[in-house]
Short mmCIF file of C-alpha atoms and ligand atoms in Angstrom, two decimals:
data_model
loop_
_atom_site.label_atom_id
_atom_site.label_comp_id
_atom_site.label_asym_id
_atom_site.label_seq_id
_atom_site.Cartn_x
_atom_site.Cartn_y
_atom_site.Cartn_z
CA MET A 847 66.49 128.37 63.85
CA THR A 848 70.09 127.03 63.96
CA ALA A 849 73.19 128.59 63.52
CA LYS A 850 74.02 128.41 59.81
CA ASN A 851 77.37 127.77 58.28
CA LYS A 852 78.87 127.95 61.84
CA ILE A 853 81.34 125.18 63.07
CA ILE A 854 80.57 124.40 66.84
CA LEU A 855 82.88 122.51 69.12
CA GLY A 856 80.42 120.54 71.92
CA ILE A 857 82.08 119.41 75.17
CA GLU A 858 80.23 117.13 77.14
CA SER A 859 81.82 115.64 80.88
CA SER A 860 78.77 115.96 83.17
CA CYS A 861 79.23 112.46 84.32
CA ASP A 862 81.59 109.63 83.48
CA ASP A 863 82.07 110.20 79.87
CA THR A 864 84.23 112.77 77.95
CA SER A 865 82.98 113.88 74.90
CA ALA A 866 83.97 116.07 71.89
CA ALA A 867 81.91 116.82 68.77
CA ILE A 868 82.13 119.02 65.74
CA LEU A 869 78.99 120.39 64.39
CA ILE A 870 78.39 122.24 60.99
CA ASP A 871 75.09 123.08 59.84
CA ASN A 872 73.15 120.38 61.99
CA GLN A 873 75.47 117.64 60.53
CA ILE A 874 77.82 116.24 63.12
CA ARG A 875 81.31 115.63 61.51
CA ALA A 876 82.60 113.74 64.59
CA ASN A 877 81.41 112.68 67.87
CA ILE A 878 84.21 111.36 70.05
CA ILE A 879 83.72 109.69 73.41
CA ALA A 880 86.15 108.45 76.03
CA ASN A 881 84.04 106.11 78.52
CA GLN A 882 85.54 105.45 81.92
CA ALA A 883 85.76 101.65 82.77
CA ILE A 884 87.36 102.44 86.06
CA HIS A 885 83.83 103.08 87.66
CA GLU A 886 82.88 99.41 86.81
CA ALA A 887 84.99 97.83 90.00
CA PHE A 888 83.07 100.20 92.21
CA GLY A 889 79.34 99.46 91.08
CA GLY A 890 78.85 102.99 90.27
CA VAL A 891 80.55 106.48 89.39
CA VAL A 892 83.15 107.58 91.96
CA PRO A 893 82.92 111.38 91.28
CA GLU A 894 86.87 111.94 92.23
CA LEU A 895 87.87 109.44 89.78
CA ALA A 896 85.62 110.71 87.23
CA SER A 897 87.05 114.00 87.21
CA ARG A 898 90.76 112.95 87.23
CA ALA A 899 89.88 110.63 84.41
CA HIS A 900 88.01 113.74 82.49
CA GLN A 901 91.04 115.67 83.08
CA GLU A 902 93.35 113.02 81.26
CA ASN A 903 90.84 112.54 78.45
CA ILE A 904 89.70 116.00 77.64
CA ILE A 905 92.46 116.91 75.12
CA VAL A 906 92.46 113.63 73.88
CA VAL A 907 88.76 113.51 72.47
CA VAL A 908 88.87 117.17 71.46
CA ASP A 909 91.86 116.79 69.40
CA ARG A 910 90.51 113.71 67.75
CA ALA A 911 87.23 115.32 66.92
CA LEU A 912 89.12 118.15 65.22
CA LYS A 913 91.26 115.70 63.33
CA GLU A 914 88.15 113.62 62.24
CA ALA A 915 86.05 116.56 60.92
CA LYS A 916 89.38 117.78 59.27
CA VAL A 917 88.73 120.96 61.07
CA ALA A 918 91.58 123.62 62.75
CA LEU A 919 91.15 125.49 66.09
CA SER A 920 91.22 128.45 64.17
CA ASP A 921 88.05 127.52 62.01
CA LEU A 922 86.03 127.38 65.21
CA ASP A 923 82.91 129.70 65.33
CA ALA A 924 82.02 128.87 68.89
CA ILE A 925 82.13 126.44 71.91
CA ALA A 926 79.27 124.61 73.45
CA PHE A 927 79.97 122.85 76.99
CA THR A 928 77.52 121.09 79.27
CA ARG A 929 77.07 123.70 82.54
CA GLY A 930 75.04 121.14 84.24
CA PRO A 931 73.27 119.49 85.93
CA GLY A 932 75.71 116.75 86.54
CA LEU A 933 78.68 116.06 89.24
CA MET A 934 80.60 119.24 90.21
CA GLY A 935 84.22 117.99 89.57
CA SER A 936 83.24 116.45 86.12
CA LEU A 937 81.36 119.68 85.02
CA THR A 938 83.99 121.97 85.97
CA VAL A 939 86.85 119.92 83.88
CA GLY A 940 84.58 120.56 80.63
CA THR A 941 83.48 124.45 81.73
CA SER A 942 87.25 125.45 82.54
CA PHE A 943 88.25 123.80 79.26
CA ALA A 944 85.75 125.35 77.31
CA LYS A 945 86.14 128.83 78.72
CA ALA A 946 89.95 128.74 78.26
CA LEU A 947 89.97 127.66 74.76
CA ALA A 948 86.98 130.28 73.90
CA LEU A 949 88.94 133.12 75.28
CA ALA A 950 92.10 131.90 73.54
CA LEU A 951 90.35 131.74 70.23
CA LYS A 952 88.26 134.98 70.94
CA ILE A 953 84.97 133.00 69.91
CA PRO A 954 81.50 132.70 71.58
CA LEU A 955 80.68 130.50 74.57
CA ILE A 956 77.65 128.72 74.96
CA GLY A 957 76.51 126.96 78.28
CA VAL A 958 74.19 124.27 77.43
CA HIS A 959 71.72 122.22 80.04
CA HIS A 960 72.47 118.46 79.85
CA MET A 961 68.72 117.33 79.73
CA LYS A 962 67.70 119.87 77.32
CA ALA A 963 70.66 118.66 75.23
CA HIS A 964 69.24 115.17 75.34
CA ILE A 965 65.98 116.53 73.90
CA LEU A 966 67.37 118.68 71.21
CA ALA A 967 69.75 115.94 69.84
CA HIS A 968 66.74 114.85 67.81
CA PHE A 969 67.40 117.79 65.47
CA ILE A 970 70.55 116.29 64.55
CA ASP A 971 70.48 115.63 60.50
CA ASP A 972 70.93 111.69 61.29
CA ALA A 973 69.42 111.53 64.72
CA SER A 974 66.15 109.50 63.32
CA ASP A 975 63.57 109.13 60.34
CA CYS A 976 61.45 111.59 61.99
CA LYS A 977 62.28 114.85 63.43
CA PRO A 978 59.44 115.75 66.16
CA PRO A 979 57.10 118.53 65.12
CA PHE A 980 56.48 121.09 67.84
CA PRO A 981 54.63 120.83 70.24
CA PHE A 982 55.84 117.55 71.26
CA LEU A 983 56.45 115.70 74.40
CA CYS A 984 59.66 114.11 75.37
CA LEU A 985 60.29 111.41 78.12
CA THR A 986 63.72 112.42 79.16
CA VAL A 987 65.19 109.15 81.01
CA SER A 988 68.85 109.04 82.14
CA GLY A 989 70.99 107.90 84.97
CA GLY A 990 69.99 111.12 86.88
CA HIS A 991 66.52 112.36 85.46
CA THR A 992 63.04 110.99 84.69
CA GLN A 993 61.00 113.63 83.36
CA ILE A 994 58.02 114.24 80.93
CA VAL A 995 58.69 117.61 79.10
CA GLN A 996 56.29 119.57 76.72
CA ILE A 997 58.54 121.38 74.19
CA ASN A 998 56.80 124.01 72.46
CA SER A 999 60.06 125.12 70.48
CA PRO A 1000 63.82 124.52 70.95
CA LEU A 1001 63.96 127.55 73.34
CA ASP A 1002 60.64 126.75 75.09
CA MET A 1003 60.15 123.54 77.25
CA GLN A 1004 58.41 122.96 80.33
CA VAL A 1005 58.50 120.07 82.56
CA LEU A 1006 55.37 118.32 83.21
CA GLY A 1007 56.17 115.75 85.47
CA SER A 1008 59.61 114.50 87.44
CA THR A 1009 60.62 111.54 89.50
CA ILE A 1010 60.20 112.25 93.05
CA ASP A 1011 63.17 109.79 94.08
CA ASP A 1012 65.45 107.67 91.91
CA ALA A 1013 65.52 108.27 87.93
CA ALA A 1014 64.54 105.05 85.64
CA GLY A 1015 68.46 104.45 84.85
CA GLU A 1016 69.26 104.40 88.39
CA ALA A 1017 66.23 101.95 89.12
CA PHE A 1018 67.73 99.82 86.14
CA ASP A 1019 71.37 100.24 87.63
CA LYS A 1020 70.64 99.54 91.12
CA ALA A 1021 68.20 96.49 90.42
CA ALA A 1022 71.16 95.46 88.21
CA LYS A 1023 73.63 95.54 91.48
CA MET A 1024 71.15 93.36 93.68
CA LEU A 1025 71.40 90.89 90.87
CA GLY A 1026 75.07 90.68 91.05
CA LEU A 1027 75.87 92.57 87.68
CA PRO A 1028 78.52 95.40 87.06
CA TYR A 1029 77.67 98.91 86.74
CA PRO A 1030 76.34 100.33 84.60
CA GLY A 1031 73.47 97.48 84.68
CA GLY A 1032 70.79 99.24 82.31
CA PRO A 1033 72.39 97.75 79.03
CA LEU A 1034 73.00 94.28 80.54
CA ILE A 1035 69.51 93.80 82.01
CA ASP A 1036 68.21 94.85 78.70
CA GLN A 1037 70.32 92.27 77.07
CA LEU A 1038 69.65 89.55 79.38
CA ALA A 1039 65.83 90.29 79.52
CA LYS A 1040 65.76 89.24 75.60
CA GLU A 1041 66.04 85.67 77.08
CA GLY A 1042 63.70 85.80 79.86
CA ASN A 1043 59.91 85.82 80.65
CA PRO A 1044 58.53 89.55 81.84
CA ALA A 1045 55.63 87.91 83.63
CA ALA A 1046 57.75 85.56 85.55
CA PHE A 1047 57.88 87.90 88.72
CA SER A 1048 55.55 90.82 89.55
CA PHE A 1049 56.61 93.93 92.04
CA ALA A 1050 54.89 96.75 93.49
CA LYS A 1051 53.56 99.10 91.51
CA PRO A 1052 53.93 103.12 92.46
CA LYS A 1053 50.86 105.13 93.18
CA ILE A 1054 52.00 108.30 92.39
CA PRO A 1055 49.61 111.31 91.45
CA ALA A 1056 49.75 113.30 88.34
CA LEU A 1057 52.84 112.97 85.78
CA ASN A 1058 55.31 112.30 88.50
CA PHE A 1059 57.17 109.26 88.73
CA SER A 1060 58.60 107.11 91.91
CA PHE A 1061 60.96 104.11 91.67
CA SER A 1062 62.11 103.45 95.32
CA GLY A 1063 58.93 101.20 96.00
CA LEU A 1064 60.01 98.94 92.97
CA LYS A 1065 63.39 98.64 94.21
CA THR A 1066 62.52 97.76 97.77
CA SER A 1067 60.19 95.26 96.17
CA ILE A 1068 62.89 93.65 94.30
CA LEU A 1069 64.87 93.37 97.14
CA TYR A 1070 62.60 91.48 99.50
CA THR A 1071 61.39 89.20 96.47
CA LEU A 1072 65.39 88.25 96.01
CA GLN A 1073 65.83 88.07 99.92
CA ALA A 1074 62.98 85.83 100.65
CA ALA A 1075 63.53 83.65 97.44
CA GLU A 1076 67.24 83.18 98.73
CA LYS A 1077 66.33 82.14 101.99
CA GLN A 1078 64.64 79.14 100.10
CA ASP A 1079 67.39 78.72 97.31
CA VAL A 1080 70.77 80.25 97.53
CA ASN A 1081 71.50 80.18 93.89
CA PHE A 1082 68.06 81.74 93.10
CA LYS A 1083 69.52 84.63 91.19
CA GLU A 1084 71.76 82.68 89.18
CA LYS A 1085 68.90 80.26 88.18
CA HIS A 1086 66.52 82.82 87.34
CA LEU A 1087 68.63 85.93 86.02
CA ASN A 1088 66.99 86.11 82.65
CA ASP A 1089 63.43 86.08 84.03
CA LEU A 1090 64.26 88.43 86.82
CA CYS A 1091 65.88 90.93 84.33
CA ALA A 1092 62.78 90.85 82.23
CA SER A 1093 60.56 91.27 84.79
CA ILE A 1094 62.51 94.04 86.18
CA GLN A 1095 62.47 95.64 82.74
CA ASN A 1096 58.79 95.03 82.11
CA SER A 1097 58.08 96.84 85.54
CA ILE A 1098 60.41 99.86 84.82
CA VAL A 1099 59.10 100.47 81.30
CA SER A 1100 55.34 99.82 82.37
CA ILE A 1101 56.01 102.65 84.88
CA LEU A 1102 57.30 105.11 82.26
CA MET A 1103 54.58 104.11 79.50
CA ASP A 1104 51.81 104.52 81.85
CA LYS A 1105 52.54 108.12 82.82
CA LEU A 1106 53.69 108.87 79.01
CA GLU A 1107 49.96 107.45 78.10
CA LYS A 1108 48.54 109.65 80.83
CA ALA A 1109 50.56 112.87 79.38
CA VAL A 1110 49.16 112.14 75.83
CA GLN A 1111 45.91 112.14 77.02
CA LEU A 1112 46.14 115.30 79.47
CA THR A 1113 47.72 117.53 76.78
CA GLY A 1114 46.22 116.06 73.42
CA ILE A 1115 49.59 116.05 72.10
CA LYS A 1116 50.46 112.83 70.24
CA ASN A 1117 53.89 113.90 68.57
CA VAL A 1118 56.09 111.76 71.30
CA ALA A 1119 60.01 111.35 71.59
CA ILE A 1120 62.25 109.79 73.88
CA ALA A 1121 65.76 110.72 75.24
CA GLY A 1122 68.46 110.28 77.53
CA GLY A 1123 70.45 107.12 78.35
CA VAL A 1124 67.45 104.83 79.09
CA SER A 1125 65.95 105.56 75.49
CA ALA A 1126 68.40 103.17 74.23
CA ASN A 1127 66.39 100.55 75.95
CA SER A 1128 64.69 98.04 73.33
CA GLU A 1129 61.87 97.34 75.41
CA LEU A 1130 60.84 100.97 75.70
CA ARG A 1131 61.73 101.52 71.89
CA ALA A 1132 59.32 98.75 71.15
CA ARG A 1133 56.45 99.64 72.98
CA LEU A 1134 56.74 103.13 71.63
CA ILE A 1135 56.78 102.13 68.06
CA ASP A 1136 53.78 99.72 69.11
CA ARG A 1137 51.85 103.42 69.87
CA LYS A 1138 52.03 104.49 66.35
CA ARG A 1139 48.92 102.23 65.95
CA LYS A 1140 47.28 104.46 68.22
CA GLY A 1141 48.11 107.42 65.98
CA TRP A 1142 50.93 108.75 67.74
CA LEU A 1143 53.81 110.22 65.73
CA VAL A 1144 57.17 108.64 67.42
CA SER A 1145 60.27 109.99 67.47
CA ILE A 1146 63.26 107.76 68.68
CA PRO A 1147 66.91 108.90 68.23
CA LYS A 1148 69.76 106.65 67.01
CA MET A 1149 71.59 104.75 69.52
CA SER A 1150 74.56 106.88 69.46
CA TYR A 1151 72.73 109.99 70.62
CA CYS A 1152 71.03 108.33 73.20
CA THR A 1153 73.41 107.93 76.02
CA ASP A 1154 75.86 111.04 76.75
CA ASN A 1155 77.66 112.42 74.04
CA ALA A 1156 79.01 115.76 72.80
CA ALA A 1157 76.92 116.05 69.66
CA MET A 1158 73.77 116.61 71.14
CA ILE A 1159 75.46 119.72 73.27
CA ALA A 1160 76.91 121.01 69.94
CA MET A 1161 73.19 120.76 68.47
CA ALA A 1162 71.54 122.64 71.55
CA GLY A 1163 74.49 125.16 71.07
CA SER A 1164 73.48 125.88 67.61
CA PHE A 1165 70.18 126.85 68.77
CA TYR A 1166 71.29 129.00 71.39
CA LEU A 1167 73.90 130.76 69.04
CA ALA A 1168 71.42 131.63 66.49
CA ALA A 1169 69.26 133.17 69.46
CA GLY A 1170 72.23 135.23 70.67
CA GLN A 1171 72.43 133.35 73.87
CA THR A 1172 76.09 132.77 74.83
CA VAL A 1173 77.67 133.33 78.10
CA GLY A 1174 80.56 135.28 79.79
CA GLN A 1175 83.91 134.21 81.06
CA ASN A 1176 82.32 134.34 84.43
CA THR A 1177 79.98 131.50 84.15
CA ALA A 1178 80.44 128.50 86.17
CA ALA A 1179 79.55 124.96 86.03
CA ASP A 1180 76.23 124.10 88.29
CA PRO A 1181 75.52 121.19 89.33
CA ARG A 1182 71.88 121.72 89.74
CA LEU A 1183 71.46 123.70 86.66
CA LYS A 1184 67.58 124.84 86.77
CA TRP A 1185 65.28 124.53 83.44
O1 LIG B 1877 72.00 109.97 79.67
P1 LIG B 1877 72.83 108.75 80.12
O2 LIG B 1877 74.25 108.19 79.32
O3 LIG B 1877 73.96 109.60 81.52
C1 LIG B 1877 72.97 110.35 82.17
O4 LIG B 1877 72.76 111.54 81.97
O5 LIG B 1877 72.88 110.09 83.46
O6 LIG B 1877 72.02 107.65 80.96
C2 LIG B 1877 73.09 106.89 81.57
C3 LIG B 1877 71.73 105.51 82.27
C4 LIG B 1877 72.34 104.49 82.90
O7 LIG B 1877 71.64 104.63 83.88
C5 LIG B 1877 72.54 103.23 81.95
O8 LIG B 1877 72.13 102.04 83.11
C6 LIG B 1877 70.90 103.70 81.47
O9 LIG B 1877 71.21 105.12 81.07
N1 LIG B 1877 71.13 102.89 80.00
C7 LIG B 1877 69.98 101.89 79.90
C8 LIG B 1877 70.33 101.30 78.67
N2 LIG B 1877 71.47 102.03 78.03
C9 LIG B 1877 71.78 102.80 79.01
N3 LIG B 1877 68.99 101.58 80.79
C10 LIG B 1877 68.35 100.42 80.16
N4 LIG B 1877 68.43 99.78 78.82
C11 LIG B 1877 69.42 100.01 78.36
N5 LIG B 1877 69.84 99.68 77.00
ZN1 LIG B 1878 72.76 112.05 80.04
#
């Protein structure tokens, strides 16, 4: 159940995107995102710089979201914000802003779990052609997390497996860095892989029990392959860039799909969704669509709801508000927020 006739402002600032969105009855009226290009030069997110940029951007994105949605501050019924997990400094900017505004407007405040919000983004009206029916499995894959979650209802989620080291997005980004590509490397690998041969190179496969993941062995295997090849030819990376990207993407996506197949077999649940930044990956999306032939019901969110956005925070907020799950002014950002 979602909050009917309520106007909810969503705020997201867990990592390097500052975002504000307005949701009314499961419909997104505005979803403004300010990306922080500053991190590109450093090959990854610099927490201190991210917090500063959030401070500069937060008022701007909220203001733009209100204007685009044609909503006044006084019209707002509740504010939902990302409480965690994420970077402490980044989360604190969004959390403090949301608390101050809720206090000034005397409206309810809703603390949202970032990864749960990625999953609940599926329930935004225009998120996909297929709303996942309960119970469903969701592969949540982002820069910081990789999990298989069983969702029994919007408020009842159970993690069936997670990564024991790197996240899938991190694996993409670290591989891209080894190839000399800028941060974030995931979308670039996806793009270059389109012109490459996924079978050109093979890398070590993890042997991790149950539904857990590991990507650190793959990272080492890519590094050793590159080091050995560059001893023979210093221009190896440049000459084989597309094939390397296609092979790396093939390895990461295969690891994800193998575990998802296993989860379907173990639970007998064939309603499958993906969420998080890596769910924008074209190969992962294609392989999931292919599973429809095996009788899976597949839900893939539209691109703008895959990577970090405040629309998903507002959507999650609507479920929590309807259930009366609000937080007080004593709430704090939590970089390691539990499920
Ligand atoms: O969910 P998200 O926007 O932020 C976190 O919560 O971490 O995910 C960001 C991650 C980055 O690692 C980025 O490289 C990856 O998602 N990503 C992709 C693609 N688009 C974003 N990875 C592979 N292929 C893509 N098309
Ligand atoms: Zn995310």
